[in-house]
Coordinates of C-alpha atoms in Angstrom, one line a residue:
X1 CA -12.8 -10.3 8.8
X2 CA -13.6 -7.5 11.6
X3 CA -14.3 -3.7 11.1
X4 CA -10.7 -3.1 10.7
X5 CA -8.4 -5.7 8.4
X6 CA -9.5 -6.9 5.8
X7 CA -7.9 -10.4 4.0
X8 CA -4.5 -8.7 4.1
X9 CA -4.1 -6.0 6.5
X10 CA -5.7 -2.8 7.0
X11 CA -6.3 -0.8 3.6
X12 CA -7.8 2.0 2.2
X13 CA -7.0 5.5 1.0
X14 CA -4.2 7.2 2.4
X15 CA -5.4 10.1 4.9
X16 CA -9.2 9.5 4.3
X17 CA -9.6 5.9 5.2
X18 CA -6.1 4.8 6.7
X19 CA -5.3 8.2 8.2
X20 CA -2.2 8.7 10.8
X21 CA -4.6 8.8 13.7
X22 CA -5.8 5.5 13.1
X23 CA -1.8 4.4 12.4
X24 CA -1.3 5.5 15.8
X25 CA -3.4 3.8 17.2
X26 CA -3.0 0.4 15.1
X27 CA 0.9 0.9 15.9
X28 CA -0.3 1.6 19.7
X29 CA -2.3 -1.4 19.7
X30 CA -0.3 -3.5 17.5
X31 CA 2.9 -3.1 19.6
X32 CA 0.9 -4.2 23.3
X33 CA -0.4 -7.5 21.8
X34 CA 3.0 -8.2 20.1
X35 CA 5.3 -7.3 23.3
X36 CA 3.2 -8.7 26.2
X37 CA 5.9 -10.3 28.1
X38 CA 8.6 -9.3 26.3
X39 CA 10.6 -6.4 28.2
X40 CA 13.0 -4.5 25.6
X41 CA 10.9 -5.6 22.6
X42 CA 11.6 -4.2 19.2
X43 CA 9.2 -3.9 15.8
X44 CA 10.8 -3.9 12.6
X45 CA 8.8 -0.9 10.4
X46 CA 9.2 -1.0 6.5
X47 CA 7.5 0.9 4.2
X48 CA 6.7 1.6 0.2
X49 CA 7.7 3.7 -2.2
X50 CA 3.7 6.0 -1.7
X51 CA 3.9 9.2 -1.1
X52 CA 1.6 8.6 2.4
X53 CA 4.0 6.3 3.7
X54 CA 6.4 9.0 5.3
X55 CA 3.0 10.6 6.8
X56 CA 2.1 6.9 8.2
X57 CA 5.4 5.8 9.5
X58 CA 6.1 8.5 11.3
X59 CA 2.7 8.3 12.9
X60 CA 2.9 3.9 13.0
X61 CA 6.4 4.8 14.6
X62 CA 5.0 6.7 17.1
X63 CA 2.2 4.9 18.2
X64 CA 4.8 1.9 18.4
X65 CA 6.6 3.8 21.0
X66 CA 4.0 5.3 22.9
X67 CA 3.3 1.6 24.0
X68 CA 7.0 1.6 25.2
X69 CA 8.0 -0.7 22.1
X70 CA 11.2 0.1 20.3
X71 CA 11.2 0.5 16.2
X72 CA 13.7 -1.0 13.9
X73 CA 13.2 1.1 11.0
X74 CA 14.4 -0.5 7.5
X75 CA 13.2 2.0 5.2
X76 CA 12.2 1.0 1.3
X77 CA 11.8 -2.4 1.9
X78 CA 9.7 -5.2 -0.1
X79 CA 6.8 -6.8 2.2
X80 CA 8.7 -10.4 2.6
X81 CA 12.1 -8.6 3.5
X82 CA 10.3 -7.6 6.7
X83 CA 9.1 -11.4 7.3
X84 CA 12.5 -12.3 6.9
X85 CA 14.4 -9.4 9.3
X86 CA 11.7 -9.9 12.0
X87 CA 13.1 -13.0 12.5
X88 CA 16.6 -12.5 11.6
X89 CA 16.6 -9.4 14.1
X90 CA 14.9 -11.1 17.0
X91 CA 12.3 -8.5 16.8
X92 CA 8.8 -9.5 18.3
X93 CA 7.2 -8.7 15.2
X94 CA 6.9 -6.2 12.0
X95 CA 5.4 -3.9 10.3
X96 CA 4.8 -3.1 6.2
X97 CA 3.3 0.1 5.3
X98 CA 1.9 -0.7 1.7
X99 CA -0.5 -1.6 -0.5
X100 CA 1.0 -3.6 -2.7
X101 CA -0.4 -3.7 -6.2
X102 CA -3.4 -1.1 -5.7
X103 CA -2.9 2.5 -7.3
X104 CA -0.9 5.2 -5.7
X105 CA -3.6 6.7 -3.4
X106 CA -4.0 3.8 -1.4
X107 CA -1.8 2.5 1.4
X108 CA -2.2 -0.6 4.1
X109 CA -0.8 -1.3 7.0
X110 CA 0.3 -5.3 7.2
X111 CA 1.6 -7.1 10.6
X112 CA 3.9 -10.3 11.2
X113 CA 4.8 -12.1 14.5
X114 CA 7.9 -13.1 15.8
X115 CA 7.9 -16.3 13.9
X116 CA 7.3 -14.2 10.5
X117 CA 3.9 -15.2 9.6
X118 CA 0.9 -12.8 9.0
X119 CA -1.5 -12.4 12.5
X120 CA -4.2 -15.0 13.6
X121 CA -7.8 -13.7 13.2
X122 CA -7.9 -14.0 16.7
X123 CA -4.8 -11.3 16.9
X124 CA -6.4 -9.1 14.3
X125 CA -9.7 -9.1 16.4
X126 CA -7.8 -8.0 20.0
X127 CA -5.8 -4.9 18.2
X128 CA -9.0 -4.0 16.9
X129 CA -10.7 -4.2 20.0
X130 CA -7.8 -1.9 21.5
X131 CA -8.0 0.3 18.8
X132 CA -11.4 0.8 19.9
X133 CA -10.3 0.8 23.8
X134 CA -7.2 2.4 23.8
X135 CA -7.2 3.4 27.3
X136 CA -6.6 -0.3 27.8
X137 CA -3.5 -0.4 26.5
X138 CA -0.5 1.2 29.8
X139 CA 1.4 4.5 28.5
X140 CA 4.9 4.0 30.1
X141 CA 6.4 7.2 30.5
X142 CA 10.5 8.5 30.9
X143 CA 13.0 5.9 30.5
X144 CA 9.7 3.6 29.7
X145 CA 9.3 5.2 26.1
X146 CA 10.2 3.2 23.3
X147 CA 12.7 4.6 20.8
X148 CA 13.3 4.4 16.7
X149 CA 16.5 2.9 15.8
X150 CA 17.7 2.9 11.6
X151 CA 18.8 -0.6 10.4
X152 CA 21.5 0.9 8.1
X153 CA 22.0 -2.9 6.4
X154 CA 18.5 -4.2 5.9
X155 CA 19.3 -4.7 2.1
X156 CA 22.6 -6.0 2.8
X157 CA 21.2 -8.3 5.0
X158 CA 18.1 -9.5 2.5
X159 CA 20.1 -9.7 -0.6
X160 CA 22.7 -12.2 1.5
X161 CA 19.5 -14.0 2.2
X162 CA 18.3 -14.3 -1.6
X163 CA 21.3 -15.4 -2.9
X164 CA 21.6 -17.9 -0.5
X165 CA 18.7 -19.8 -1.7
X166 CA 20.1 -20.3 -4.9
X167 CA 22.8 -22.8 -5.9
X168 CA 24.0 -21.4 -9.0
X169 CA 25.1 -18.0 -11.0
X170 CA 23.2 -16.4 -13.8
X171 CA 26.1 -15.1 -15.8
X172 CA 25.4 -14.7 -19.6
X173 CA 21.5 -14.5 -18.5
X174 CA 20.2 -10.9 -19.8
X175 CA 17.4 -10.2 -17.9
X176 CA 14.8 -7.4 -18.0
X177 CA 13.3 -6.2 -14.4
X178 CA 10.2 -4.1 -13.9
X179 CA 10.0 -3.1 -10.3
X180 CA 6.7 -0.9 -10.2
X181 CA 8.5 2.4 -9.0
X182 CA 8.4 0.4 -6.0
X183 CA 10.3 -1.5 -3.1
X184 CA 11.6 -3.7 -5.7
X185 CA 13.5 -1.0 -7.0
X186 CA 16.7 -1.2 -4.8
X187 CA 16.8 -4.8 -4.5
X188 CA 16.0 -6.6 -7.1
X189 CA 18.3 -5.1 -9.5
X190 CA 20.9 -5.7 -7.3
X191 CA 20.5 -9.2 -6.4
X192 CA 20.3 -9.9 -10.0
X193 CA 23.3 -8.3 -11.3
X194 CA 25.4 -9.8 -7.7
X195 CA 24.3 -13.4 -9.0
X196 CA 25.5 -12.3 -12.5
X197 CA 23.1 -11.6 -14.7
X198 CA 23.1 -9.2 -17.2
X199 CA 20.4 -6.5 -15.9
X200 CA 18.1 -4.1 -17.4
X201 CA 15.9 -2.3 -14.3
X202 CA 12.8 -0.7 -15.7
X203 CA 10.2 1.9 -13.9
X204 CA 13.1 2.0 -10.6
X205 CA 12.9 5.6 -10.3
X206 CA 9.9 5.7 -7.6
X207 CA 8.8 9.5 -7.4
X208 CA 5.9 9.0 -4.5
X209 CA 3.4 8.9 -7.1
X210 CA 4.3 6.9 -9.7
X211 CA 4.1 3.7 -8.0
X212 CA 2.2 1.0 -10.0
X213 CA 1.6 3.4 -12.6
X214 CA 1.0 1.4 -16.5
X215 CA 4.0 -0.8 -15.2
X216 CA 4.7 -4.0 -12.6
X217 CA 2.8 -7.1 -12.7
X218 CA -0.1 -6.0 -13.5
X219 CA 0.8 -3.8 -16.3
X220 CA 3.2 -6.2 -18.3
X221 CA 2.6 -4.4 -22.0
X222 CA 6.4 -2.3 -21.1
X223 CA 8.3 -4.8 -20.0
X224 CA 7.4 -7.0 -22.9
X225 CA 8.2 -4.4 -25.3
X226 CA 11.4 -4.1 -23.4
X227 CA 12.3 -7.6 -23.3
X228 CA 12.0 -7.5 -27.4
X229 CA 13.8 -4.4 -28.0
X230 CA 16.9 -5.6 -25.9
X231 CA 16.5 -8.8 -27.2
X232 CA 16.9 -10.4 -23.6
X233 CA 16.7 -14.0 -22.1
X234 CA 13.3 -12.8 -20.0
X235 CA 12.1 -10.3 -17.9
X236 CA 10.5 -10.2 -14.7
X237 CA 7.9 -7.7 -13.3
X238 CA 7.2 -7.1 -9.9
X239 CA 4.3 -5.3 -7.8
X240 CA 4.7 -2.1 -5.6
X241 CA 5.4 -4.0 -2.4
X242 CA 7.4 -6.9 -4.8
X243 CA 5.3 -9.8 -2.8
X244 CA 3.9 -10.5 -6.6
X245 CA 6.5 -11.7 -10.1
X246 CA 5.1 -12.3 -13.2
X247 CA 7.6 -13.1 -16.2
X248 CA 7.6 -12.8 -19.9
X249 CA 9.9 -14.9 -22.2
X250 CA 12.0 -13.8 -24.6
X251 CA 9.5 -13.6 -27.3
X252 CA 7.4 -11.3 -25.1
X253 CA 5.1 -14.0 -24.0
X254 CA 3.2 -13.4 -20.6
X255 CA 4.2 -16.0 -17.6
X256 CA 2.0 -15.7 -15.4
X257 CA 1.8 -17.2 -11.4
X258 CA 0.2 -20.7 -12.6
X259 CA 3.1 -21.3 -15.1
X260 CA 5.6 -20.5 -12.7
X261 CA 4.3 -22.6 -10.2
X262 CA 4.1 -25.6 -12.8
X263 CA 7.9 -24.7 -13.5
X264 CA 8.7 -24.4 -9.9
X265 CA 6.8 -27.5 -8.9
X266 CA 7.6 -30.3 -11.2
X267 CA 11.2 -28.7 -10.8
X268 CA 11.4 -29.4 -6.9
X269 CA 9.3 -32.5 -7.1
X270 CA 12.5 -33.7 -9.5
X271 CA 15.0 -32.7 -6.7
X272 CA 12.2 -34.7 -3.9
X273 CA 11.4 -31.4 -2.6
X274 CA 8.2 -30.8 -3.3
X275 CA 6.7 -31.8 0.3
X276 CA 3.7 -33.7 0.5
X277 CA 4.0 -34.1 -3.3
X278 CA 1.2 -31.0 -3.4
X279 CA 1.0 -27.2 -4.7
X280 CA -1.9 -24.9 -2.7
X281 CA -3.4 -22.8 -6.0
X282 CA -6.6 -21.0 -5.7
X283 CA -10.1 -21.6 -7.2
X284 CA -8.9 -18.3 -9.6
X285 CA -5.8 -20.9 -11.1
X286 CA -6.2 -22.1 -14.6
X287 CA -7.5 -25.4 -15.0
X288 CA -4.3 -26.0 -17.0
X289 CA -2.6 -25.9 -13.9
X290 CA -4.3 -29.2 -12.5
X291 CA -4.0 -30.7 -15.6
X292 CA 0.0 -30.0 -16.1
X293 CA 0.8 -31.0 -12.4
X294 CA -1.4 -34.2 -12.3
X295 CA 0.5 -35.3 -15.2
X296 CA 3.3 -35.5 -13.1
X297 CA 1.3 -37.1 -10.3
X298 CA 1.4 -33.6 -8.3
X299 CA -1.5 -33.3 -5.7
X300 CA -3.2 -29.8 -6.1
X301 CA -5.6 -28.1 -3.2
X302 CA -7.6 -25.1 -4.0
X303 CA -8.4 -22.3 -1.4
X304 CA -10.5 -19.4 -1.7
X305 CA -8.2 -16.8 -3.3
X306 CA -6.1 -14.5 -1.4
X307 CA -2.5 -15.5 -0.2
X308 CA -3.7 -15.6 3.8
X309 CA -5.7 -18.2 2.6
X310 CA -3.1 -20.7 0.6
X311 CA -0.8 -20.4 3.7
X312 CA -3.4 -21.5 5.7
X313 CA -3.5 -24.5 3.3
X314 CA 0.0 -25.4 3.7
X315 CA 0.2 -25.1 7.3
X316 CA -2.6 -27.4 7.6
X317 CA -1.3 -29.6 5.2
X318 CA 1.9 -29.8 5.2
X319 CA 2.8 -28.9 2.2
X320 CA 5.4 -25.9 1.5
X321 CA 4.5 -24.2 -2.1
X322 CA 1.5 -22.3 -3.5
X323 CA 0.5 -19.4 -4.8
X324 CA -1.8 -17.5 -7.1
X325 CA -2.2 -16.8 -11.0
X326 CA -1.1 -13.2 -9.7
X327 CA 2.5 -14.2 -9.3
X328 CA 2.0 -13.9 -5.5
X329 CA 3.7 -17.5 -4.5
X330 CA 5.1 -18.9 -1.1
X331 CA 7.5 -21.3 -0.3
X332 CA 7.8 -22.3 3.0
X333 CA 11.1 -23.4 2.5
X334 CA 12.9 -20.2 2.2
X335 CA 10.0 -17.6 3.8
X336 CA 7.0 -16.8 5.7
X337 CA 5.5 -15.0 2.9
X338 CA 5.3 -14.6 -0.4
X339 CA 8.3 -13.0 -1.9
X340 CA 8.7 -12.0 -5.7
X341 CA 12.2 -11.6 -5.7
X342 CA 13.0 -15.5 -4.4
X343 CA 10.6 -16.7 -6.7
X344 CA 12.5 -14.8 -9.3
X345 CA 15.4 -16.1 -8.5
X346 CA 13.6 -19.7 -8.5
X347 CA 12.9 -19.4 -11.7
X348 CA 15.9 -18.3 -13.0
X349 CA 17.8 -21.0 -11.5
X350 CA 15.6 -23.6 -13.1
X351 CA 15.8 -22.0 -16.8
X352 CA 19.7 -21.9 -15.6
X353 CA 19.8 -25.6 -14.5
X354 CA 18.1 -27.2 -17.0
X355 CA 19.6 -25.3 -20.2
X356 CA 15.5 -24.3 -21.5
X357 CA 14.3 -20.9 -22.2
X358 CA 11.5 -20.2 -20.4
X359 CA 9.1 -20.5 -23.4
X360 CA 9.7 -23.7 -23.6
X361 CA 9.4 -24.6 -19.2
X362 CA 6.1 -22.4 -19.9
X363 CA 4.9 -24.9 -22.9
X364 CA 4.8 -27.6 -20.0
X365 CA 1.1 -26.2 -19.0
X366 CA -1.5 -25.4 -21.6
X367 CA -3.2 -22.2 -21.1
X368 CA -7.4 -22.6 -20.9
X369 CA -8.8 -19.6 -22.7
X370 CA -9.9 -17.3 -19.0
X371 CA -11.5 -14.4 -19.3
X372 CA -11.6 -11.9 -16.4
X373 CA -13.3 -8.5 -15.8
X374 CA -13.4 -6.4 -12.2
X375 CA -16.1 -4.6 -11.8
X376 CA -16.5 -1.6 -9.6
X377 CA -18.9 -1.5 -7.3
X378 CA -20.3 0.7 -4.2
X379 CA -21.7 -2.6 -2.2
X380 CA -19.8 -6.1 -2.7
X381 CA -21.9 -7.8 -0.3
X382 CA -25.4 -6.3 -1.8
X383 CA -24.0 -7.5 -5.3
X384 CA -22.4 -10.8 -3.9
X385 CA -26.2 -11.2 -2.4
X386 CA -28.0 -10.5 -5.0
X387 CA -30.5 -13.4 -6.4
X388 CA -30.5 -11.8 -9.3
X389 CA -26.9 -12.0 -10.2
X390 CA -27.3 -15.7 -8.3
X391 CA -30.0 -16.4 -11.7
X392 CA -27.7 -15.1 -13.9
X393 CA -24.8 -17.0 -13.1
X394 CA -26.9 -20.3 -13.5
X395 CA -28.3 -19.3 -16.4
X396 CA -24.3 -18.5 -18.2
X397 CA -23.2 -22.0 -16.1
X398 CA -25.7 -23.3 -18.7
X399 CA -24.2 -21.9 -21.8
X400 CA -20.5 -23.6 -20.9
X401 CA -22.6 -27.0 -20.8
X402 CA -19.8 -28.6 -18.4
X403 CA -17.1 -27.1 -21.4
X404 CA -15.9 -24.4 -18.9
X405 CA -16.5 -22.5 -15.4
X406 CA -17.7 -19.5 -13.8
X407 CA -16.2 -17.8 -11.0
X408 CA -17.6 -14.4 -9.2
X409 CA -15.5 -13.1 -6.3
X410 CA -15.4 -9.8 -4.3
X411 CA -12.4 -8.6 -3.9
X412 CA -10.8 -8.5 -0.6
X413 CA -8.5 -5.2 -0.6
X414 CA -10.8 -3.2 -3.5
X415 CA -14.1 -2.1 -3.9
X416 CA -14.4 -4.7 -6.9
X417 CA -16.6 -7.6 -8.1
X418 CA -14.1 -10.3 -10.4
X419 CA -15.8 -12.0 -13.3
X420 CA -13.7 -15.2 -14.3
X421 CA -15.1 -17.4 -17.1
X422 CA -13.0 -20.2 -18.4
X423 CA -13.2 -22.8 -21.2
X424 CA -12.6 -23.2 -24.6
X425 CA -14.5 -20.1 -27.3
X426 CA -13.1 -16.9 -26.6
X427 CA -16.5 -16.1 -27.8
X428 CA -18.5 -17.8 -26.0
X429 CA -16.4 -16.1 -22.7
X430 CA -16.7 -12.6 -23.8
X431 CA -20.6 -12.7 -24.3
X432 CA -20.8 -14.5 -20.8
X433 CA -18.6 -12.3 -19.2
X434 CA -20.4 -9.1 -20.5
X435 CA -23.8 -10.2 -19.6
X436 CA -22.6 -10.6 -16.1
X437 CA -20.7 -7.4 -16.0
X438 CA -24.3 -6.0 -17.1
X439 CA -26.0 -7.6 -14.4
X440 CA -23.7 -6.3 -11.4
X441 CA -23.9 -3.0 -12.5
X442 CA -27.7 -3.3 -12.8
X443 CA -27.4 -4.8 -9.3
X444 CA -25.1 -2.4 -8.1
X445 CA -26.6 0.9 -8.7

């Protein structure tokens, strides 16, 4: 990726890294390669529940309309709402000011085009070359300068959209939701209880800085207690930006994005719509994902992880649904994008449909023991580079004996190295995982 994004947008932290002069200019930039040709073109511009995103959209916003491009503003929105009302709105793209599952201090700025899909490479590269040359880029002036317009029914509009895609009610479901203190926290509540469940929202008081904070997807300890103590169906936990769900069942059992999409897909590939009879998953998925879905005779495609790359998958495949173990899960069908909340409400219409809990649509994959550990680090490429940590993954590769695998990753959006061992003695994971820990940190420093 260039100087600029990274495998999902522009990140970093808020007013050090991703400050409102560079929003300007990405806004500035972003809005001339979006509206070329378009007279009159609007952006829709959501946001996150961060404390930087005021300070960012008002200086995205005006960037936008320095380039004589009109803003749709939506507010509080979750990332794959503004997917959806880019296209519902006729706008000639959008905007999301987040960064999803990262802590607090961070923020991103993501783009879509008209058709609702996340930018080329080739896009990505020109707005950074503007952002470079911004004298490039014609400053309209009087009537010529864009304006900000409020879109007083975005929710209205996206929780008509997510009922649609289901076929059924969820009355006499009670259901726990976790929505991060984030943009979940105005919508998913709502759609639930509208489609008759019984709801209990947890951590949907966002404050600015308690986004993320020991809760959502990737802090599922609360909402399992929750789920116990109000003795609920399941509950459901979503990221800052809601682009992620992971569930727990009503034992307080962990669901994670694999076991969904083993649900999901033998579930559509029942109804003959699970095109291309395939699911995208990424090299991170649990082997008891191929396993599960080739027992159906279900096609599975790996990508490197990250959700740019699965869509890339299906749009070169044909295929329509994929996703991460994150919870972070796409289907074309409905969206552009992956979208938490209608994969929520996916799920819940298959537990609803076929009369199961979802312990027992979970028990349909078996679990490989997987082990992961992120390590921090101050160079990802030196460590990714490194022969040293190149020996010592050979070496561990070794100890599995063909019983397991080995996967180390940068991430794309943190400054982390991910250790992922899999196979069959917890043991035997947790000494090979902390020898390699050891050895990036030895590398790193």
């Amino acid at each position: 990726m260039g100087a600029i994004f990274g495998t999902d947008g522009v990140r970093g932290v808020a007013n050090r890294e991703l400050t409102p002069e560079l929003a300007l200019k990405l806004g500035r930039a972003g809005a001339y390669v979006l509206s070329r040709g378009l007279p009159g073109a609007s952006l829709v511009v959501g946001w996150d529940t961060r404390i930087s995103s005021d300070m960012l959209e008002a200086a995205l916003t005006a960037g936008i309309c320095s380039a004589g491009v009109n803003v749709l503003k939506v507010g509080v929105m979750p990332t794959a709402s503004i997917a959806y009302l880019t296209r519902a709105l006729g706008a000639a793209g959008g905007v999301v000011i987040s960064a999803s599952h990262n802590p607090m201090g961070d923020n991103g700025i993501k783009f879509f085009g008209a058709s609702g899909y996340k930018l080329s490479d080739g896009m990505e590269e020109e707005i950074e070359q503007l952002v470079s040359c911004p004298d490039r880029i014609p400053a309209p002036v009087g009537a010529g300068v864009g304006r900000a317009y409020p879109v007083v029914d975005a929710v209205d509009r996206y929780v008509a959209f997510l009922k649609d895609t289901v076929s059924c009610d969820f009355s006499g479901l009670k259901v726990v939701v976790d929505c991060a203190n984030g943009a979940a926290s105005r919508v998913a509540p709502r759609v639930l209880a509208e489609l008759g469940a019984e709801v209990i929202p947890i951590f949907n008081t966002p404050d600015g800085v308690n986004i993320n904070a020991g809760c959502g997807s990737t802090h599922p300890a609360a909402l399992q207690e929750a789920v116990l103590e109000h003795g609920a169906h399941l509950g459901l936990a979503h990221d800052g930006d809601a682009d992620r769900v992971i569930a727990v069942d009503g034992r307080g059992n962990p669901v994670d994005g694999d076991q969904i999409m083993v649900i999901l897909a033998r579930a559509l590939q029942k109804k003959g719509r699970l095109a291309k009879n395939t699911v995208v998953a990424t090299v991170m998925s649990n082997l008891g994902l191929d396993l599960a879905l080739g027992q159906s005779g279900i096609r599975v495609l790996k990508t490197r992880v990250g959700d740019r790359y699965v869509l890339e998958e299906l749009l070169r495949s044909g295929a329509t649904f994929g996703g991460e173990q994150s919870g972070h899960i796409i289907m074309l069908d409905y969206n552009t994008t992956g979208d938490g909340i209608l994969t929520a409400l996916q799920l819940l219409q298959v537990v609803r449909e076929t009369g199961a809990t979802l312990q027992e649509l979970a028990a349909q994959m078996e679990k490989l023991p997987q082990l992961l550990e992120n390590v921090r680090v101050t160079d990802k490429d030196k460590v990714m580079n490194s022969p040293v940590l190149a020996r010592a993954i050979r070496e561990q590769e070794e100890r599995l004996a063909g019983q397991g695998r080995i996967l180390v990753r940068p991430s794309g959006t943190e400054p982390l190295v991910r250790v992922m061992v899999e196979g069959r003695d917890m043991d035997l994971l947790r000494s090979i995982a902390g020898e390699l820990v050891d050895v990036i940190r030895k590398v790193s420093s």
